[in-house]
Amino acid sequence: MSEEVNRENQEKEVSRRGFIKATGVAAAVAGLAMSGLAGTVRRAEAAGDAMPKKWDESYDVIVVGTGFAGLAAAIEAKHGGANVLVLEKMRTHGGNSIINGGDFAVAGNRFQKPAGIQDSPELMVKDMMKAGGDLNHPALAKIVAEKSLETMEWCESFVGAKFARLNFHGGHSVKRSVQTENASGSGLVNPLLAKAKSMGVKFAFATKMERLITNKEGRVVGVEVKKGYKFPNEDSGKPAYIKASRAVVLGTGGFSQNVELRQIQDPRLDKRFDSTNHAGATGEALLAACLAGAMDVQMDWIQCGPWTSPDEKGFGYVPQFCERIVGYAPMVDPTTGRRFIKETGNRKVRADAIMQLNHPVLIFGDSVNVARQVLTEILDKGIENGSIRKFDTVEEIARHYNIPVAPLLEEVAKWNSYVEKKKDPDFDCMIFPNATPTVKPPFYAARLWPRVHHTMGGLVINENAQVKGFNLKILKGLYAAGEVTGGVHGAVRLGSVAMADCVVFGRIAGRNAAKEKPWA
Amino acid sequence: MNIRALSNKSAFVLAAALVLAGTTAFAAPKRLATAKPDNCVACHGKEQVLPAGHPKTARMTFANCLECHPKDGPASLSGKLPLSHKHHLSGANCVQCHGKSKKKEPVAAEVCHTCHEPEQLARKTSGIKPQNPHTSKHYGTSLDCNNCHHQHEKSEDFCIQCHSFNFKLP
């Protein structure tokens, strides 16, 4: 190495954490050191934007993220003959995918026929576009709906996942969401991980992608990472450069947990709102892609789940209680005792209505409807942690939650008459054929308050999962799938269509990444 | 790092930092891989790490500590004694986990598994309510031990981000 290059590297070493490590000096002193080295840091970073002098490792395809999209991409890329490395910034795999409810929207699945349900990809697209306010990129929505069935079958026959039942999600015209046997996304993530490992895909945990490296032509050629990264400590980890000779695939999820970024996009979403997401859903990879020239779209469409309870943390049990009884049970504003919204409406319709009221609301079902609809395990655990409560009479519910009694009783009587007629003239709520009036004790109730759940917007992709740049050209060497992308769901994502989106586009991204001609 | 290759500005700051390091009270104890587990002074020096009147710990193992500090009693050492100490006092010293290299790197979960087999561990803690800490619907038994059990810092409850299991960590 020449003397000049050597000195440049030394300065880079000194100006970054290398300085602290070399002298073993405590962090307090580093602050002083950093301010004195400001000029040197700027110069070093400018040098770093160019290609690294040496690559530490080299792979054909680098996938970032170990959720549904990343793992599906890794499997397909490996299948396509590529040497694949998967990066995961957390110490554990699965991101949001592994903690989700396991519901996967499939148009025309085998559970629908015995239930007498008619469905089609066209109907699913119609539902997606309606919920999305027509902001969805139609070609992308079509691909997700059309490939949903073959993808579900791939999950079962090739990956080894098991789907056991059919569920309804608000905004869909029909029940079309197949659920994993264990009612968790882990029922698909863990088989995907096992499959990828058995195929020889390499994994690097606690390794954070910091920057996408591009060559002079703007093609993505590799990544700069931090090895030994300890989330959320941004000072942890040692830099390394990994070459991606064919492509990089981003399956890095959304940014619901990045309060600063989400508030820039939607100022309502301040600290009042918790998130259902895992702590790492902070969107740095999305921002890194934009810094490399990728275009973003619809970033201000951020979904709040209307089905979480303020009486438990995270996602909790209440969503799988609430969502199984909408269309079977009334939801009321506790200050008035009246229904206030279409219970089977989509997430935005319901979340906005609750946010407008500015206080939690209540949903309650009777023993017949709850027993039929809600998994025993969910009910028991919700009762155990106090987020679902059991009552002998509707009057007791009113007393406990300070609801005006007479209006509430009146509202329940009205609801029951609508259930008899299978028609809701007040809010046009879908009333299912097997719904029965809310009359038989015990009654089960849960409070609801929205939580930030999904970021619909993200990187612009085409039908091949290729990322588009701000120059309106394909950003060569970069693919993306799942929540990090924008355009599939438009303004509002329908429940259970995320799993479909992630696996369908994850596979497309992986397949196409492997097909790229190596740049070197 | 070649001092001579540093620019003037960097060298000056380096010198200033070293001076400061000398004068700053640096409280963290040494981590001597060769120190015997019962020899607190070897790493902690003059620092009083045991309360006044505590019996001499020479030749004690962790089993001896437990005689006065039973796990579930009021004097329990849970959260009070770093896990690295519990390991060292039980015969698992630094080298056993980190190997012989001079620079000790963070340890992969596979190393923990050589003594703490995940399935067996999950069976051992299956009675804990409301949830077995060593298996879950999300991760099964595959969750990296280090998500909760830190050796050289206070351990933390990983599940508490979404759940209220209130685990008592060793």
XYZ file of C-alpha atoms in Angstrom:
690
model
C 0.000 0.000 0.000
C 1.291 3.465 -0.839
C 2.241 5.890 1.930
C -0.621 8.235 0.970
C -3.241 5.483 1.010
C -1.796 4.196 4.268
C -2.110 7.632 5.887
C -5.661 8.037 4.563
C -6.588 4.699 6.102
C -4.885 5.620 9.374
C -6.845 8.863 9.551
C -10.032 6.990 8.820
C -9.075 4.589 11.595
C -8.283 7.409 13.998
C -11.338 9.487 13.239
C -13.747 6.652 13.835
C -14.153 4.251 16.682
C -10.713 2.839 15.900
C -9.357 5.786 17.868
C -11.283 4.821 20.976
C -10.368 1.151 20.663
C -6.687 1.840 19.987
C -6.188 3.921 23.101
C -8.729 2.145 25.282
C -10.072 5.491 26.413
C -13.509 5.765 28.001
C -16.441 7.165 26.050
C -16.459 10.437 27.983
C -13.136 11.392 26.478
C -14.263 10.408 22.986
C -16.638 13.364 22.926
C -13.707 15.715 23.286
C -11.698 13.802 20.692
C -14.533 13.785 18.172
C -15.056 17.539 18.181
C -11.372 18.084 17.558
C -11.411 15.669 14.651
C -14.486 17.019 12.868
C -12.525 18.090 9.828
C -10.762 14.755 9.534
C -14.072 12.864 9.828
C -15.616 14.730 6.890
C -12.640 13.983 4.707
C -12.615 10.324 5.721
C -16.308 9.883 4.958
C -15.907 11.398 1.507
C -13.180 8.832 0.849
C -15.507 6.084 2.130
C -18.235 6.808 -0.458
C -16.042 5.361 -3.177
C -15.597 1.610 -3.570
C -13.658 0.059 -0.698
C -10.009 -0.708 -1.451
C -10.630 -4.284 -0.421
C -13.740 -6.420 0.044
C -13.768 -8.474 3.243
C -16.167 -11.071 1.846
C -17.894 -11.770 -1.430
C -21.229 -13.341 -2.356
C -23.443 -13.442 -5.440
C -26.548 -12.198 -3.640
C -26.813 -10.433 -0.297
C -30.253 -10.442 1.322
C -30.927 -8.022 4.168
C -33.550 -9.133 6.703
C -34.794 -12.483 8.023
C -38.570 -11.990 7.872
C -40.952 -13.527 5.315
C -39.612 -11.452 2.404
C -35.897 -11.865 3.131
C -36.092 -15.605 3.748
C -38.267 -16.248 0.678
C -35.796 -14.232 -1.410
C -32.804 -16.113 0.017
C -34.351 -19.490 -0.794
C -35.230 -18.516 -4.373
C -31.834 -16.892 -4.977
C -30.079 -20.044 -3.760
C -32.431 -22.131 -5.872
C -31.393 -19.989 -8.845
C -27.760 -20.992 -8.323
C -26.499 -17.964 -6.395
C -24.172 -18.021 -3.394
C -26.316 -16.254 -0.784
C -25.590 -14.364 2.447
C -28.404 -13.106 4.653
C -27.715 -10.199 7.019
C -29.738 -9.599 10.178
C -29.046 -6.590 12.404
C -30.769 -8.075 15.466
C -29.466 -11.000 17.499
C -32.582 -12.954 16.666
C -34.307 -13.791 13.389
C -37.801 -13.019 12.114
C -38.347 -9.297 12.680
C -42.078 -8.620 12.665
C -42.877 -11.725 10.652
C -42.100 -14.083 13.521
C -44.428 -12.300 15.942
C -47.362 -11.801 13.572
C -50.702 -13.629 13.699
C -50.002 -15.995 10.835
C -52.850 -14.919 8.529
C -52.140 -15.104 4.773
C -54.669 -13.819 2.217
C -55.108 -16.363 -0.580
C -57.636 -15.834 -3.371
C -59.414 -19.126 -4.073
C -57.896 -21.358 -1.381
C -58.999 -24.894 -0.426
C -60.630 -23.801 2.847
C -63.112 -21.561 1.038
C -64.847 -24.186 -1.093
C -66.275 -26.330 1.752
C -67.510 -23.098 3.352
C -69.333 -22.246 0.132
C -67.221 -19.154 -0.479
C -66.707 -17.895 -4.037
C -63.449 -16.012 -4.508
C -61.001 -14.945 -7.240
C -57.789 -12.943 -7.690
C -59.882 -10.270 -9.420
C -62.072 -9.901 -6.338
C -58.985 -9.714 -4.102
C -57.489 -6.974 -6.303
C -60.805 -5.109 -6.166
C -60.752 -5.285 -2.358
C -57.101 -4.157 -2.222
C -57.718 -1.213 -4.568
C -60.853 -0.127 -2.700
C -59.099 -0.169 0.660
C -56.012 1.418 -0.906
C -58.024 4.337 -2.246
C -56.767 3.400 -5.727
C -53.297 4.535 -4.718
C -52.026 0.976 -5.143
C -49.857 0.407 -8.195
C -52.344 -1.867 -10.020
C -49.701 -4.153 -11.573
C -48.181 -4.858 -8.160
C -51.550 -5.546 -6.499
C -52.443 -7.906 -9.355
C -49.253 -9.896 -8.935
C -49.852 -10.395 -5.212
C -53.446 -11.563 -5.740
C -52.742 -13.735 -8.767
C -49.754 -15.481 -7.209
C -51.255 -15.844 -3.718
C -52.506 -19.405 -4.254
C -49.365 -20.864 -5.873
C -47.293 -19.128 -3.183
C -49.331 -20.618 -0.341
C -48.913 -24.028 -1.960
C -45.144 -23.451 -2.212
C -45.076 -22.602 1.494
C -46.731 -25.918 2.254
C -45.196 -28.349 -0.233
C -41.670 -26.944 -0.569
C -41.108 -25.093 2.676
C -43.097 -27.361 4.999
C -45.406 -24.811 6.665
C -48.906 -25.886 7.725
C -52.061 -23.811 7.339
C -55.008 -24.936 9.420
C -57.975 -22.592 9.255
C -59.784 -19.780 7.438
C -60.259 -16.334 8.972
C -61.915 -13.046 8.054
C -60.163 -9.684 7.993
C -61.910 -6.303 7.779
C -62.250 -4.845 4.283
C -62.163 -8.161 2.411
C -65.347 -9.143 0.527
C -65.074 -12.739 1.711
C -63.176 -14.844 4.238
C -59.913 -15.602 2.475
C -57.153 -15.535 5.091
C -55.541 -18.909 5.770
C -53.797 -19.114 9.129
C -50.727 -21.093 10.193
C -51.460 -24.019 12.470
C -49.901 -22.326 15.494
C -51.674 -18.988 14.777
C -48.295 -17.257 14.505
C -46.016 -16.046 11.723
C -43.371 -18.278 13.291
C -45.322 -21.145 11.707
C -43.941 -19.946 8.362
C -40.739 -18.087 9.353
C -39.181 -21.036 11.150
C -39.763 -23.503 8.281
C -38.402 -20.844 5.868
C -35.282 -20.421 8.002
C -34.760 -24.169 8.320
C -35.187 -24.616 4.578
C -32.771 -21.810 3.749
C -30.150 -23.220 6.130
C -30.555 -26.726 4.712
C -29.975 -25.338 1.214
C -26.689 -23.772 2.274
C -27.716 -20.137 2.641
C -25.262 -18.363 4.974
C -26.490 -16.175 7.833
C -24.787 -13.310 9.680
C -26.635 -12.133 12.787
C -25.919 -8.940 14.745
C -24.668 -7.560 11.435
C -26.179 -4.256 10.409
C -26.200 -2.997 6.840
C -25.037 0.603 7.121
C -24.702 1.656 3.514
C -25.298 0.405 -0.002
C -22.122 0.768 -2.016
C -22.498 1.877 -5.620
C -19.919 2.043 -8.414
C -19.268 4.982 -10.759
C -22.289 4.007 -12.881
C -24.538 4.040 -9.838
C -24.965 0.249 -9.774
C -25.240 -1.337 -6.317
C -22.134 -3.493 -5.906
C -22.080 -4.390 -2.235
C -22.698 -3.246 1.306
C -20.858 -1.705 4.201
C -21.882 -3.442 7.409
C -21.231 -3.262 11.134
C -20.308 -6.700 12.500
C -21.099 -7.405 16.127
C -23.777 -4.699 16.145
C -25.711 -4.512 19.393
C -29.105 -2.923 18.749
C -29.853 -0.100 19.581
C -26.264 1.015 20.260
C -25.153 2.789 17.074
C -21.579 2.969 18.371
C -21.299 -0.820 18.488
C -19.893 -3.065 15.815
C -16.855 -3.066 13.522
C -17.089 -2.035 9.847
C -16.680 -4.563 7.046
C -17.298 -4.491 3.290
C -19.143 -7.308 1.583
C -19.308 -7.581 -2.182
C -22.559 -8.554 -3.905
C -21.515 -9.567 -7.391
C -25.082 -10.010 -8.672
C -27.467 -8.067 -6.414
C -28.664 -6.944 -2.997
C -32.221 -7.724 -1.885
C -33.811 -5.639 0.854
C -36.416 -7.390 3.025
C -35.915 -5.003 5.890
C -39.444 -4.194 6.949
C -40.996 -0.865 7.863
C -40.387 2.030 10.232
C -43.301 2.000 12.696
C -40.886 2.130 15.631
C -38.983 5.134 14.288
C -40.997 7.894 15.968
C -38.956 10.682 14.355
C -39.329 9.337 10.813
C -42.989 8.437 11.154
C -43.843 11.845 12.604
C -42.160 13.549 9.666
C -44.508 11.616 7.400
C -47.635 11.762 9.599
C -47.392 14.349 12.386
C -50.311 12.776 14.312
C -48.210 9.762 15.191
C -46.426 11.074 18.239
C -45.414 9.233 21.408
C -49.101 8.811 22.417
C -49.113 5.830 20.128
C -47.208 2.677 20.885
C -46.313 0.292 18.108
C -47.143 -3.364 17.627
C -43.806 -3.868 15.924
C -40.571 -5.409 17.166
C -38.075 -2.848 18.416
C -35.900 -3.032 15.298
C -38.573 -1.771 12.876
C -36.752 1.509 12.410
C -36.249 1.789 8.650
C -32.532 2.620 8.335
C -32.145 0.320 5.356
C -34.951 2.142 3.556
C -33.166 5.447 4.162
C -29.828 3.906 3.087
C -31.437 2.865 -0.209
C -32.696 6.419 -0.761
C -29.193 7.730 -0.076
C -27.993 5.384 -2.833
C -30.542 6.924 -5.216
C -33.693 4.839 -4.675
C -37.074 6.581 -4.882
C -39.656 6.342 -2.119
C -43.453 6.535 -2.474
C -46.498 7.065 -0.241
C -44.398 7.257 2.908
C -47.089 9.174 4.796
C -49.603 6.326 4.633
C -48.943 4.699 7.964
C -51.415 2.200 9.336
C -52.543 2.150 12.903
C -54.151 -1.095 14.044
C -57.594 -0.420 15.528
C -57.664 -3.733 17.353
C -55.000 -3.373 20.068
C -55.784 -2.856 23.733
C -54.218 -0.208 25.985
C -54.412 -2.843 28.748
C -51.565 -4.971 27.365
C -48.250 -4.335 25.592
C -47.065 -4.928 22.048
C -49.567 -6.687 19.784
C -51.187 -8.687 22.558
C -54.106 -11.119 22.559
C -56.944 -8.674 22.023
C -56.477 -8.348 18.224
C -57.206 -12.060 17.815
C -60.258 -11.589 20.025
C -61.534 -8.388 18.397
C -60.976 -9.430 14.804
C -62.730 -12.776 15.277
C -65.890 -11.138 16.606
C -66.360 -8.089 14.365
C -69.534 -8.804 12.453
C -70.618 -10.976 15.407
C -70.552 -8.367 18.200
C -71.076 -4.624 18.749
C -68.325 -2.040 19.293
C -69.284 1.056 21.317
C -68.020 4.452 22.437
C -68.052 4.060 26.234
C -68.906 7.723 26.816
C -72.207 7.379 24.903
C -72.942 3.668 24.963
C -73.554 3.828 21.207
C -71.982 2.111 18.243
C -69.964 4.603 16.212
C -68.427 2.831 13.223
C -68.715 -0.135 10.868
C -67.045 -2.893 12.905
C -66.044 -4.816 9.758
C -64.607 -1.729 8.062
C -60.947 -1.589 7.097
C -58.203 -0.636 9.530
C -58.005 3.042 8.576
C -61.751 3.589 8.791
C -61.774 2.134 12.291
C -58.475 3.575 13.582
C -59.364 7.078 12.390
C -62.787 6.842 14.059
C -61.226 5.827 17.383
C -58.484 8.481 17.117
C -61.206 11.083 16.458
C -62.951 10.099 19.705
C -59.542 10.463 21.381
C -60.217 7.754 23.968
C -60.332 3.943 24.003
C -63.535 2.208 22.870
C -65.048 -1.173 23.778
C -65.988 -4.354 21.933
C -67.947 -7.117 23.681
C -69.424 -10.452 22.585
C -71.618 -13.066 24.224
C -70.552 -16.604 25.102
C -72.085 -18.221 21.997
C -70.359 -15.973 19.472
C -67.092 -15.861 21.399
C -66.938 -19.646 21.845
C -67.487 -20.161 18.142
C -65.089 -17.490 16.926
C -62.249 -17.011 19.383
C -59.465 -19.553 19.989
C -59.654 -20.805 23.596
C -55.962 -20.143 24.113
C -56.375 -16.479 23.112
C -59.401 -15.982 25.341
C -57.719 -17.622 28.337
C -54.497 -15.655 27.965
C -56.371 -12.380 27.455
C -58.379 -12.995 30.613
C -55.194 -13.961 32.448
C -53.395 -10.712 31.594
C -56.537 -8.634 32.263
C -57.018 -7.270 28.755
C -60.205 -9.318 28.213
C -62.808 -9.235 31.010
C -65.707 -11.535 31.776
C -69.137 -10.220 32.859
C -72.455 -11.831 33.804
C -74.691 -9.078 32.404
C -74.549 -6.152 30.015
C -75.417 -3.862 32.955
C -72.227 -5.041 34.671
C -70.254 -4.052 31.570
C -71.836 -0.597 31.702
C -70.996 -0.212 35.395
C -67.397 -1.346 35.007
C -66.545 0.946 32.109
C -68.742 3.892 33.219
C -71.048 3.558 30.226
C -74.550 5.121 30.385
C -76.692 2.027 31.020
C -79.965 2.755 29.198
C -78.352 3.832 25.902
C -76.083 0.768 25.996
C -78.985 -1.656 26.549
C -80.909 0.072 23.770
C -77.929 -0.218 21.434
C -77.500 -3.929 22.170
C -81.222 -4.515 21.489
C -80.870 -2.684 18.164
C -77.755 -4.689 17.272
C -79.596 -7.928 18.063
C -82.461 -6.990 15.766
C -79.948 -6.282 12.982
C -78.376 -9.695 13.557
C -81.810 -11.323 13.164
C -82.332 -9.500 9.856
C -78.651 -9.957 8.819
C -78.603 -6.243 7.891
C -77.138 -3.201 9.679
C -78.916 -0.013 8.577
C -76.853 2.187 10.923
C -73.281 1.451 9.797
C -73.609 -1.260 7.133
C -71.499 -3.651 9.184
C -71.147 -7.069 7.533
C -73.222 -9.495 9.609
C -72.054 -13.059 9.045
C -74.603 -15.784 8.229
C -73.772 -17.711 11.416
C -73.894 -14.655 13.724
C -76.342 -14.888 16.639
C -77.719 -12.099 18.880
C -75.608 -10.968 21.838
C -77.713 -12.448 24.635
C -76.121 -15.411 26.382
C -73.832 -14.761 29.392
C -71.024 -14.663 30.176
C -70.057 -11.653 28.077
C -66.444 -10.912 27.150
C -65.224 -7.340 26.669
C -61.974 -5.627 25.651
C -60.914 -1.980 25.347
C -59.359 -0.812 22.085
C -56.831 1.989 21.323
C -54.816 2.210 18.059
C -51.146 1.297 17.764
C -48.791 2.120 14.871
C -48.641 -1.059 12.893
C -47.539 -0.950 9.264
C -45.883 1.539 6.931
C -47.556 1.140 3.529
C -45.082 3.406 1.751
C -41.483 2.695 0.894
C -39.163 1.994 -2.012
C -40.597 2.105 -5.526
C -40.417 -1.312 -7.201
C -41.578 -2.693 -10.542
C -43.163 -6.100 -11.253
C -39.695 -7.681 -11.110
C -39.075 -6.310 -7.613
C -36.376 -4.064 -9.062
C -35.985 -0.758 -7.233
C -36.502 2.458 -9.201
C -34.285 5.501 -8.650
C -35.062 9.207 -8.472
C -33.728 9.395 -12.028
C -36.751 7.241 -13.001
C -34.387 4.463 -14.086
C -33.947 1.025 -12.507
C -31.351 1.183 -9.731
C -29.272 -1.672 -11.038
C -28.309 -4.374 -8.569
C -30.998 -3.507 -6.009
C -34.188 -5.461 -5.316
C -36.724 -5.038 -2.560
C -39.772 -6.880 -1.217
C -42.308 -6.612 1.589
C -42.910 -3.704 3.961
C -39.782 -1.826 2.837
C -41.493 -1.298 -0.534
C -44.397 1.003 -1.389
C -47.262 0.749 -3.877
C -48.691 -2.731 -3.228
C -51.218 -1.605 -0.623
C -51.789 2.033 -1.506
C -53.372 4.064 1.286
C -54.489 1.167 3.450
C -53.226 -2.378 3.765
C -55.832 -5.091 4.232
C -55.150 -7.543 7.021
C -53.327 -10.726 5.968
C -52.238 -9.269 2.624
C -48.806 -8.470 4.082
C -47.870 -12.149 4.291
C -48.994 -12.552 0.688
C -47.023 -9.459 -0.428
C -43.832 -10.492 1.405
C -43.647 -14.072 0.184
C -44.832 -13.371 -3.387
C -42.428 -10.487 -3.943
C -39.675 -12.009 -1.814
C -39.607 -14.963 -4.203
C -39.669 -12.709 -7.273
C -36.835 -10.575 -5.882
C -34.684 -13.601 -5.022
C -35.265 -15.273 -8.354
C -34.393 -12.124 -10.319
C -31.442 -11.219 -8.136
C -29.879 -14.598 -8.944
C -30.442 -13.994 -12.658
C -28.454 -10.711 -12.667
C -25.188 -10.746 -14.606
C -22.273 -10.340 -12.171
C -20.625 -6.909 -12.353
C -17.250 -8.440 -11.428
C -1.609 2.094 14.670
C 1.518 3.884 13.490
C 1.874 7.087 15.570
C 4.274 8.600 13.066
C 1.691 8.293 10.281
C -0.824 10.437 12.178
C -1.369 14.019 11.093
C -0.355 16.724 13.581
C -3.945 17.412 14.581
C -4.692 13.731 15.320
C -1.444 13.290 17.268
C -2.228 16.289 19.451
C -5.703 15.033 20.269
C -4.340 11.564 20.983
C -1.804 13.042 23.431
C -4.484 15.139 25.129
C -6.717 12.082 25.468
C -3.971 10.012 27.061
C -3.315 12.762 29.614
C -7.006 12.895 30.432
C -7.147 9.112 30.711
C -4.441 9.242 33.346
C -6.303 11.808 35.442
C -9.839 10.461 35.001
C -11.004 8.021 37.670
C -11.396 4.801 35.670
C -13.732 2.637 37.756
C -14.245 -0.492 35.623
C -12.368 -3.499 37.077
C -9.744 -5.394 35.112
C -10.788 -8.685 33.554
C -7.922 -11.042 34.275
C -8.474 -14.411 32.663
C -5.800 -15.882 34.937
C -7.292 -14.667 38.245
C -8.616 -17.348 40.583
C -12.426 -17.040 41.061
C -12.199 -16.443 44.808
C -9.591 -13.682 44.424
C -11.710 -10.496 44.183
C -8.667 -8.234 44.701
C -6.919 -9.471 41.553
C -9.479 -7.659 39.349
C -11.158 -5.213 41.713
C -8.031 -3.988 43.511
C -8.764 -1.792 46.539
C -12.453 -1.334 45.575
C -14.845 -2.608 48.259
C -17.039 -5.022 46.314
C -18.378 -6.936 49.305
C -20.362 -5.236 52.099
C -18.545 -4.598 55.384
C -18.503 -7.662 57.650
C -18.922 -10.131 54.758
C -17.106 -13.436 55.517
C -13.818 -14.013 53.702
C -14.487 -15.559 50.298
C -11.145 -17.385 49.900
C -11.609 -20.844 48.368
C -15.373 -20.346 47.994
C -17.267 -21.652 44.977
C -20.688 -20.503 43.850
C -22.242 -23.458 45.671
C -20.759 -21.979 48.877
C -22.289 -18.541 48.118
C -25.683 -20.199 47.739
C -25.462 -21.535 51.300
C -26.144 -18.021 52.596
C -27.731 -16.630 49.451
C -30.371 -19.186 48.367
C -31.810 -18.491 44.942
C -35.376 -17.754 45.976
C -34.708 -16.129 49.338
C -34.451 -12.439 50.353
C -30.624 -12.522 50.110
C -30.707 -13.916 46.573
C -27.867 -12.843 44.299
C -30.165 -12.667 41.243
C -29.375 -9.470 39.405
C -26.741 -8.567 42.012
C -23.783 -10.723 40.997
C -22.822 -10.575 37.297
C -23.325 -13.854 35.425
C -19.639 -13.872 34.512
C -18.858 -14.171 38.238
C -21.360 -16.991 38.732
C -19.775 -18.865 35.850
C -16.230 -18.245 37.094
C -17.156 -19.308 40.638
C -18.710 -22.483 39.204
C -15.567 -23.468 37.351
C -16.379 -22.004 33.929
C -13.648 -19.387 33.555
C -13.052 -16.794 30.811
C -11.021 -19.149 28.629
C -13.687 -21.833 28.630
C -16.129 -19.530 26.783
C -13.847 -17.053 25.020
C -10.963 -19.326 24.136
C -7.288 -18.491 24.560
C -7.004 -15.448 22.234
C -5.807 -12.203 23.798
C -8.749 -10.135 22.498
C -11.945 -11.626 23.854
C -14.821 -11.547 21.357
C -18.555 -11.845 22.181
C -19.522 -15.490 22.550
C -21.877 -17.314 20.164
C -24.905 -19.086 21.662
C -23.512 -22.458 20.544
C -20.868 -22.084 23.251
C -23.549 -21.599 25.933
C -25.367 -24.649 24.523
C -22.424 -26.941 25.270
C -23.460 -26.783 28.938
C -26.981 -25.378 28.678
C -28.736 -27.532 26.087
C -31.827 -25.567 24.932
C -34.436 -28.369 24.968
C -33.310 -29.557 28.405
C -33.340 -25.983 29.677
C -36.880 -25.457 28.380
C -37.974 -28.621 30.215
C -36.279 -27.429 33.412
C -38.164 -24.113 33.415
C -41.475 -25.459 32.116
C -43.170 -24.740 35.460
C -42.619 -20.990 35.360
C -45.856 -19.009 35.089
C -47.331 -17.418 33.073
C -44.757 -18.375 30.432
C -41.732 -20.653 30.120
C -38.871 -18.200 29.515
C -36.877 -20.693 27.443
C -39.422 -21.480 24.759
C -42.078 -19.451 22.989
C -44.594 -19.511 20.172
C -42.347 -17.113 18.266
C -38.826 -18.448 18.619
C -39.223 -21.945 20.039
C -35.939 -22.733 21.791
C -33.879 -20.913 19.170
C -33.610 -17.500 20.849
C -29.955 -16.525 21.392
C -29.209 -16.703 25.139
C -27.521 -13.321 25.006
C -30.804 -11.553 24.261
C -31.486 -11.785 27.983
C -28.442 -13.172 29.766
C -25.565 -10.709 29.650
C -22.356 -11.758 31.375
C -20.578 -8.487 31.923
C -23.614 -6.185 32.206
C -26.933 -6.489 33.959
C -29.184 -9.063 32.298
C -32.469 -7.909 30.803
C -35.882 -9.397 30.029
C -36.144 -9.503 26.209
C -39.841 -10.432 26.306
C -40.781 -7.331 28.265
C -40.936 -5.296 25.050
C -44.413 -6.717 24.436
C -45.252 -8.976 27.390
C -45.544 -8.552 31.156
C -44.129 -11.904 32.263
C -41.978 -10.335 35.015
C -39.249 -12.957 34.797
C -36.677 -13.005 37.574
C -33.364 -13.331 35.786
C -30.297 -14.964 37.353
